[in-house]
mmCIF file of C-alpha atoms in Angstrom:
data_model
loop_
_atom_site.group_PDB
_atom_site.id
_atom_site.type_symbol
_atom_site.label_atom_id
_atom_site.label_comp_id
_atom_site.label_asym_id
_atom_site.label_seq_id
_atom_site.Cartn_x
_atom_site.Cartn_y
_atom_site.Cartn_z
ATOM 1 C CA UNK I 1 13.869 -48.532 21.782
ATOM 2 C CA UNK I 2 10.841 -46.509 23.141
ATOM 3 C CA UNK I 3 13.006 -43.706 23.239
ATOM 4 C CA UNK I 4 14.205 -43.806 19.674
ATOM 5 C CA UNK I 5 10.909 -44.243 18.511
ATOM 6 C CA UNK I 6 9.882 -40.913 20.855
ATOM 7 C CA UNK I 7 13.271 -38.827 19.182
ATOM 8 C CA UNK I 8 11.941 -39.653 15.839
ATOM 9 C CA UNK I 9 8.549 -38.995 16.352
ATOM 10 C CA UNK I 10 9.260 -35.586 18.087
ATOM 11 C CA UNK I 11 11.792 -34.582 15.000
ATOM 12 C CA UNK I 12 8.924 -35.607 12.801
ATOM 13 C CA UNK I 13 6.597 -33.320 13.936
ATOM 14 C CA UNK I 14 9.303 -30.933 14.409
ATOM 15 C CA UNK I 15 9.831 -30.993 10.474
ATOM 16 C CA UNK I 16 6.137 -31.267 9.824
ATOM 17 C CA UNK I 17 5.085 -27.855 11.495
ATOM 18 C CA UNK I 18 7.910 -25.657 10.468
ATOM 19 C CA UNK I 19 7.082 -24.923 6.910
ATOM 20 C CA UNK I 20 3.661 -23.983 7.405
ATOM 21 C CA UNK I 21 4.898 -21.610 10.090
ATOM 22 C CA UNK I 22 7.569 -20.537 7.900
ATOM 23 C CA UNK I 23 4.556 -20.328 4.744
ATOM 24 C CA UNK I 24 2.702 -17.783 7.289
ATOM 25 C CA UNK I 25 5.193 -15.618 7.666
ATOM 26 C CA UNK I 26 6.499 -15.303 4.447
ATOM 27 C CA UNK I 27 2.563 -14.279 3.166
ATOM 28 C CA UNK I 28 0.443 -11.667 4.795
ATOM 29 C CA UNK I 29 -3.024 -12.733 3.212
ATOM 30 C CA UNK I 30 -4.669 -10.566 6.135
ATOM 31 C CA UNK I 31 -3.312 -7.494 4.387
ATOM 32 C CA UNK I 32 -5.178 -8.033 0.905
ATOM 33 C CA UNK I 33 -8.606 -8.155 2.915
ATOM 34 C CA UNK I 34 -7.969 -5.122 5.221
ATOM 35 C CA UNK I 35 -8.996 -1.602 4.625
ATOM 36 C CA UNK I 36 -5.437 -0.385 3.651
ATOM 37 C CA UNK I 37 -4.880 -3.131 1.251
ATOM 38 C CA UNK I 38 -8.527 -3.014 -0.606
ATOM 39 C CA UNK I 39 -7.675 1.088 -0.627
ATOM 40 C CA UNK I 40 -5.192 0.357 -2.293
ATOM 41 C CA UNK I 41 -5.902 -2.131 -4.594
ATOM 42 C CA UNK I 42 -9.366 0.348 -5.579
ATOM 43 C CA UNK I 43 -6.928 2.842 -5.998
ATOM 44 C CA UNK I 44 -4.216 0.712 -8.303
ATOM 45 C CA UNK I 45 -7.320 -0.045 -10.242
ATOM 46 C CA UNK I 46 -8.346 3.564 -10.849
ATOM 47 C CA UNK I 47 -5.377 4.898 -11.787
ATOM 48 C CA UNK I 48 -4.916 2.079 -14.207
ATOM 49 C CA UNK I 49 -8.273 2.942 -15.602
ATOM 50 C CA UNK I 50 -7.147 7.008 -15.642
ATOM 51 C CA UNK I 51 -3.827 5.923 -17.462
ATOM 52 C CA UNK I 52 -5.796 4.537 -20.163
ATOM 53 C CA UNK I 53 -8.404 7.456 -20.632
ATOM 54 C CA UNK I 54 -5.459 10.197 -21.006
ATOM 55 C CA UNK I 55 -2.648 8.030 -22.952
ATOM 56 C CA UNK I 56 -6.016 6.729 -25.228
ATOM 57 C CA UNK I 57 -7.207 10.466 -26.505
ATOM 58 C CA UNK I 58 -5.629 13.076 -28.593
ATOM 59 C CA UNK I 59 -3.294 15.770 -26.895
ATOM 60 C CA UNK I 60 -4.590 18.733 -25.387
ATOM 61 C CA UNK I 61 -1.622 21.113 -24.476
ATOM 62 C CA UNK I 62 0.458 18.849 -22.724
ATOM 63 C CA UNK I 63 -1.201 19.276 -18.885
ATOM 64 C CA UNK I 64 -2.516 15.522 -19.354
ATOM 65 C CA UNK I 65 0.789 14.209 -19.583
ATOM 66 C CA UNK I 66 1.788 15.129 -16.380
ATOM 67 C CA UNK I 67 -1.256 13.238 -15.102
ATOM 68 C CA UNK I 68 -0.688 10.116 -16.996
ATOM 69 C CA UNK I 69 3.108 10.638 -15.521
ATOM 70 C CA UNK I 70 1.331 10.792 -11.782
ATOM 71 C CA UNK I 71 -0.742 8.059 -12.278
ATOM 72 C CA UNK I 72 1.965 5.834 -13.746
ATOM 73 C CA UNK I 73 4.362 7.116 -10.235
ATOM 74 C CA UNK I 74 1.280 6.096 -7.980
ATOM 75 C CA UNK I 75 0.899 2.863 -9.676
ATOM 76 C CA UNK I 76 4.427 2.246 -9.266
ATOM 77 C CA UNK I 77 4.975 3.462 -5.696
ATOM 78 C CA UNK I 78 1.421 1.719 -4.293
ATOM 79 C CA UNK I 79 2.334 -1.859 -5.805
ATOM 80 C CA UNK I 80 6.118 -1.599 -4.052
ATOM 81 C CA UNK I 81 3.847 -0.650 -0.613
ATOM 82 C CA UNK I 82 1.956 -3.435 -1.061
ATOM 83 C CA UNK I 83 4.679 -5.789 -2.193
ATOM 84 C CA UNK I 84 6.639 -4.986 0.709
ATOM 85 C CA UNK I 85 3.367 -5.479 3.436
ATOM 86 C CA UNK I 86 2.525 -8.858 1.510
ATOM 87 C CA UNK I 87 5.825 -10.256 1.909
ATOM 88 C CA UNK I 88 6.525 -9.021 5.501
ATOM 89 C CA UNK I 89 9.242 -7.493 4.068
ATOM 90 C CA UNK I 90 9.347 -4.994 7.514
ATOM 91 C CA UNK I 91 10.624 -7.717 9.350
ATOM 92 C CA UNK I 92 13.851 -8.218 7.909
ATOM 93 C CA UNK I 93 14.325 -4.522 7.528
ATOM 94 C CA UNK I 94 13.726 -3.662 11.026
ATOM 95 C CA UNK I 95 15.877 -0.374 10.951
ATOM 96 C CA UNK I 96 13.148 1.301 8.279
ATOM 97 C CA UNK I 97 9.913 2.438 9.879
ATOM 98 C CA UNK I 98 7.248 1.020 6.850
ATOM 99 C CA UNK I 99 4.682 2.616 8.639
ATOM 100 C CA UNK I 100 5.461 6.132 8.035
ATOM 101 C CA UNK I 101 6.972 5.183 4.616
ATOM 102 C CA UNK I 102 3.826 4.235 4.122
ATOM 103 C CA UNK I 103 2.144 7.228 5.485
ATOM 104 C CA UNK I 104 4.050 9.756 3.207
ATOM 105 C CA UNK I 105 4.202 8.252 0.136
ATOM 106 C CA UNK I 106 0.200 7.680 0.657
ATOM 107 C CA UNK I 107 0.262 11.082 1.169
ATOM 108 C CA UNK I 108 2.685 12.511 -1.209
ATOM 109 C CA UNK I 109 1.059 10.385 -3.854
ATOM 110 C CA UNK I 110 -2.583 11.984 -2.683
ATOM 111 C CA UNK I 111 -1.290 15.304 -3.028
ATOM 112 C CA UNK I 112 0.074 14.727 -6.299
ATOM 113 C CA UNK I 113 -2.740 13.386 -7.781
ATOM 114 C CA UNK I 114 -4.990 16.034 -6.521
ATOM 115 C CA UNK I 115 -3.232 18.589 -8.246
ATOM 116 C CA UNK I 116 -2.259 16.922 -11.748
ATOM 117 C CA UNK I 117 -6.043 15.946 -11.651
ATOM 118 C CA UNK I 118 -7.198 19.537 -10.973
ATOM 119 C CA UNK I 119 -4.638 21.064 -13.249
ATOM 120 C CA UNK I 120 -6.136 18.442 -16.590
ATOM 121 C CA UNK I 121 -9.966 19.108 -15.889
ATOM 122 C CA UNK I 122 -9.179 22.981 -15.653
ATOM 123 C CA UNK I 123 -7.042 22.786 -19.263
ATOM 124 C CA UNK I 124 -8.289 19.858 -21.536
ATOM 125 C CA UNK I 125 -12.057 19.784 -22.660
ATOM 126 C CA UNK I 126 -11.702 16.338 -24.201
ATOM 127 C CA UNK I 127 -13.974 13.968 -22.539
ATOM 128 C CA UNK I 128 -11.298 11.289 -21.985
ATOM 129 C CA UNK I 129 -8.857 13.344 -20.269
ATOM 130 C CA UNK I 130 -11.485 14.942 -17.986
ATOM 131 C CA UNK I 131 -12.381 11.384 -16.926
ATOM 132 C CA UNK I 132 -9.216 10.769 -16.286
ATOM 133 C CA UNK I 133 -9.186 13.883 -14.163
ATOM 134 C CA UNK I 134 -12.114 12.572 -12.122
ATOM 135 C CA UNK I 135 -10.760 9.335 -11.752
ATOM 136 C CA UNK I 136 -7.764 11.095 -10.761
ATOM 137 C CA UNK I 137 -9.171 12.653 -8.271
ATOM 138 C CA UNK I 138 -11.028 9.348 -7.093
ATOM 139 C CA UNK I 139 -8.111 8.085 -6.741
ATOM 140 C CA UNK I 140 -7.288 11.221 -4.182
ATOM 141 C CA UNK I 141 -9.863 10.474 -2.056
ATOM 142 C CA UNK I 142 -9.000 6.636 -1.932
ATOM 143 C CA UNK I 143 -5.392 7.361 -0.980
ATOM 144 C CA UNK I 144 -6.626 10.160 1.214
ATOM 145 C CA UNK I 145 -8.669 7.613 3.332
ATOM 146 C CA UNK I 146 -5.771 5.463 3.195
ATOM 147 C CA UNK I 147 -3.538 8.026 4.694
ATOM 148 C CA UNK I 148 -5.868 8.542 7.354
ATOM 149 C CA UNK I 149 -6.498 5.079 8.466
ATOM 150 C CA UNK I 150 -2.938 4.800 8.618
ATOM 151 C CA UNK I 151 -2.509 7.727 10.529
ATOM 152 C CA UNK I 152 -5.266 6.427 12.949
ATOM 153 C CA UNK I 153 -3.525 2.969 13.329
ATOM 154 C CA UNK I 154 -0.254 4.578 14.355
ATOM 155 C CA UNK I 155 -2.119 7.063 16.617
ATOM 156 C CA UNK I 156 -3.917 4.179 18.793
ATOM 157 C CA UNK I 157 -0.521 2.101 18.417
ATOM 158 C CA UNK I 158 1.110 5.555 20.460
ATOM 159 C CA UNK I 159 -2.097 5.676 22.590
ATOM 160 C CA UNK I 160 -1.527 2.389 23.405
ATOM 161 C CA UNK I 161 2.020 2.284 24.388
ATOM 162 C CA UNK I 162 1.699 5.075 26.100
ATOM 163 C CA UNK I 163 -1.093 3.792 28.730
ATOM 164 C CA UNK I 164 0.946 0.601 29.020
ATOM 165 C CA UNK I 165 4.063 2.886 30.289
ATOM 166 C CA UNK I 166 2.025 4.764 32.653
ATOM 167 C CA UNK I 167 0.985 1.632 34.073
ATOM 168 C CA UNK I 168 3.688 0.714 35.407
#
């Protein structure tokens, strides 16, 4: 009888301490508190806030559309990142490097904004698109430092496996 009792205790506990463990992996909360993720959060923010400056004033000659058309693509692109880290989505994908997906759309979406953002405070002269120019570029700095903190993270992750090989 003592060993029934034992079985059913040990498949209790069993039962008990998988779903958490499957709750943790499903949800990276460490993500939304590290530098990348409040970057990027900052940045989703900002570009929200630059959307609505340039889609709330009158037109200028068109060159503010192709801001609030960046903007909207950064938006977009930044909340599938971040959707995809939250969700430890990398782990059942394990043929797709995140990292450097990461990386270059950070970067793509830096470079982008830096020149939509430089192109509407050059053209317009109506004080809601040239905010939204400076929060574009705001917004390029944000994902700038994102880009680099990435690129520092992969760096030490290379430094690191490479001292561990020449240890052996």
């Amino acid at each position: 009888m003592n060993a029934q009792n034992t079985s059913s205790n040990h498949s209790t506990t069993e039962y008990g301490t998988t779903p958490s463990r499957e709750s943790e992996t499903r949800f990276d909360k460490a993500y939304l508190t590290s530098i990348r993720g409040i970057l990027k959060f900052i940045c989703l923010l900002i570009c929200l806030i630059a959307f609505i400056c340039l889609v709330s004033t009158p037109q200028c000659n068109g060159t503010h559309v192709f801001l609030a058309t960046v903007t909207w693509l950064v938006i977009l692109m930044q909340v599938i990142i971040i959707i995809i880290f939250i969700f430890r989505l990398q782990a059942k994908f394990p043929g797709i490097d995140f990292e450097f997906l990461d990386f270059f759309a950070t970067s793509h979406d830096a470079l982008y904004l830096l020149i939509a953002s430089s192109i509407t405070i050059h053209y317009c002269r109506i004080p809601g698109q040239v905010a939204g120019g400076i929060l574009g570029l705001v917004a390029f700095l944000l994902l700038t430092g994102d880009a680099i903190t990435i690129f520092l993270a992969r760096r030490q992750e290379t430094v690191t496996n490479t001292n561990s090989n020449t240890v052996r």
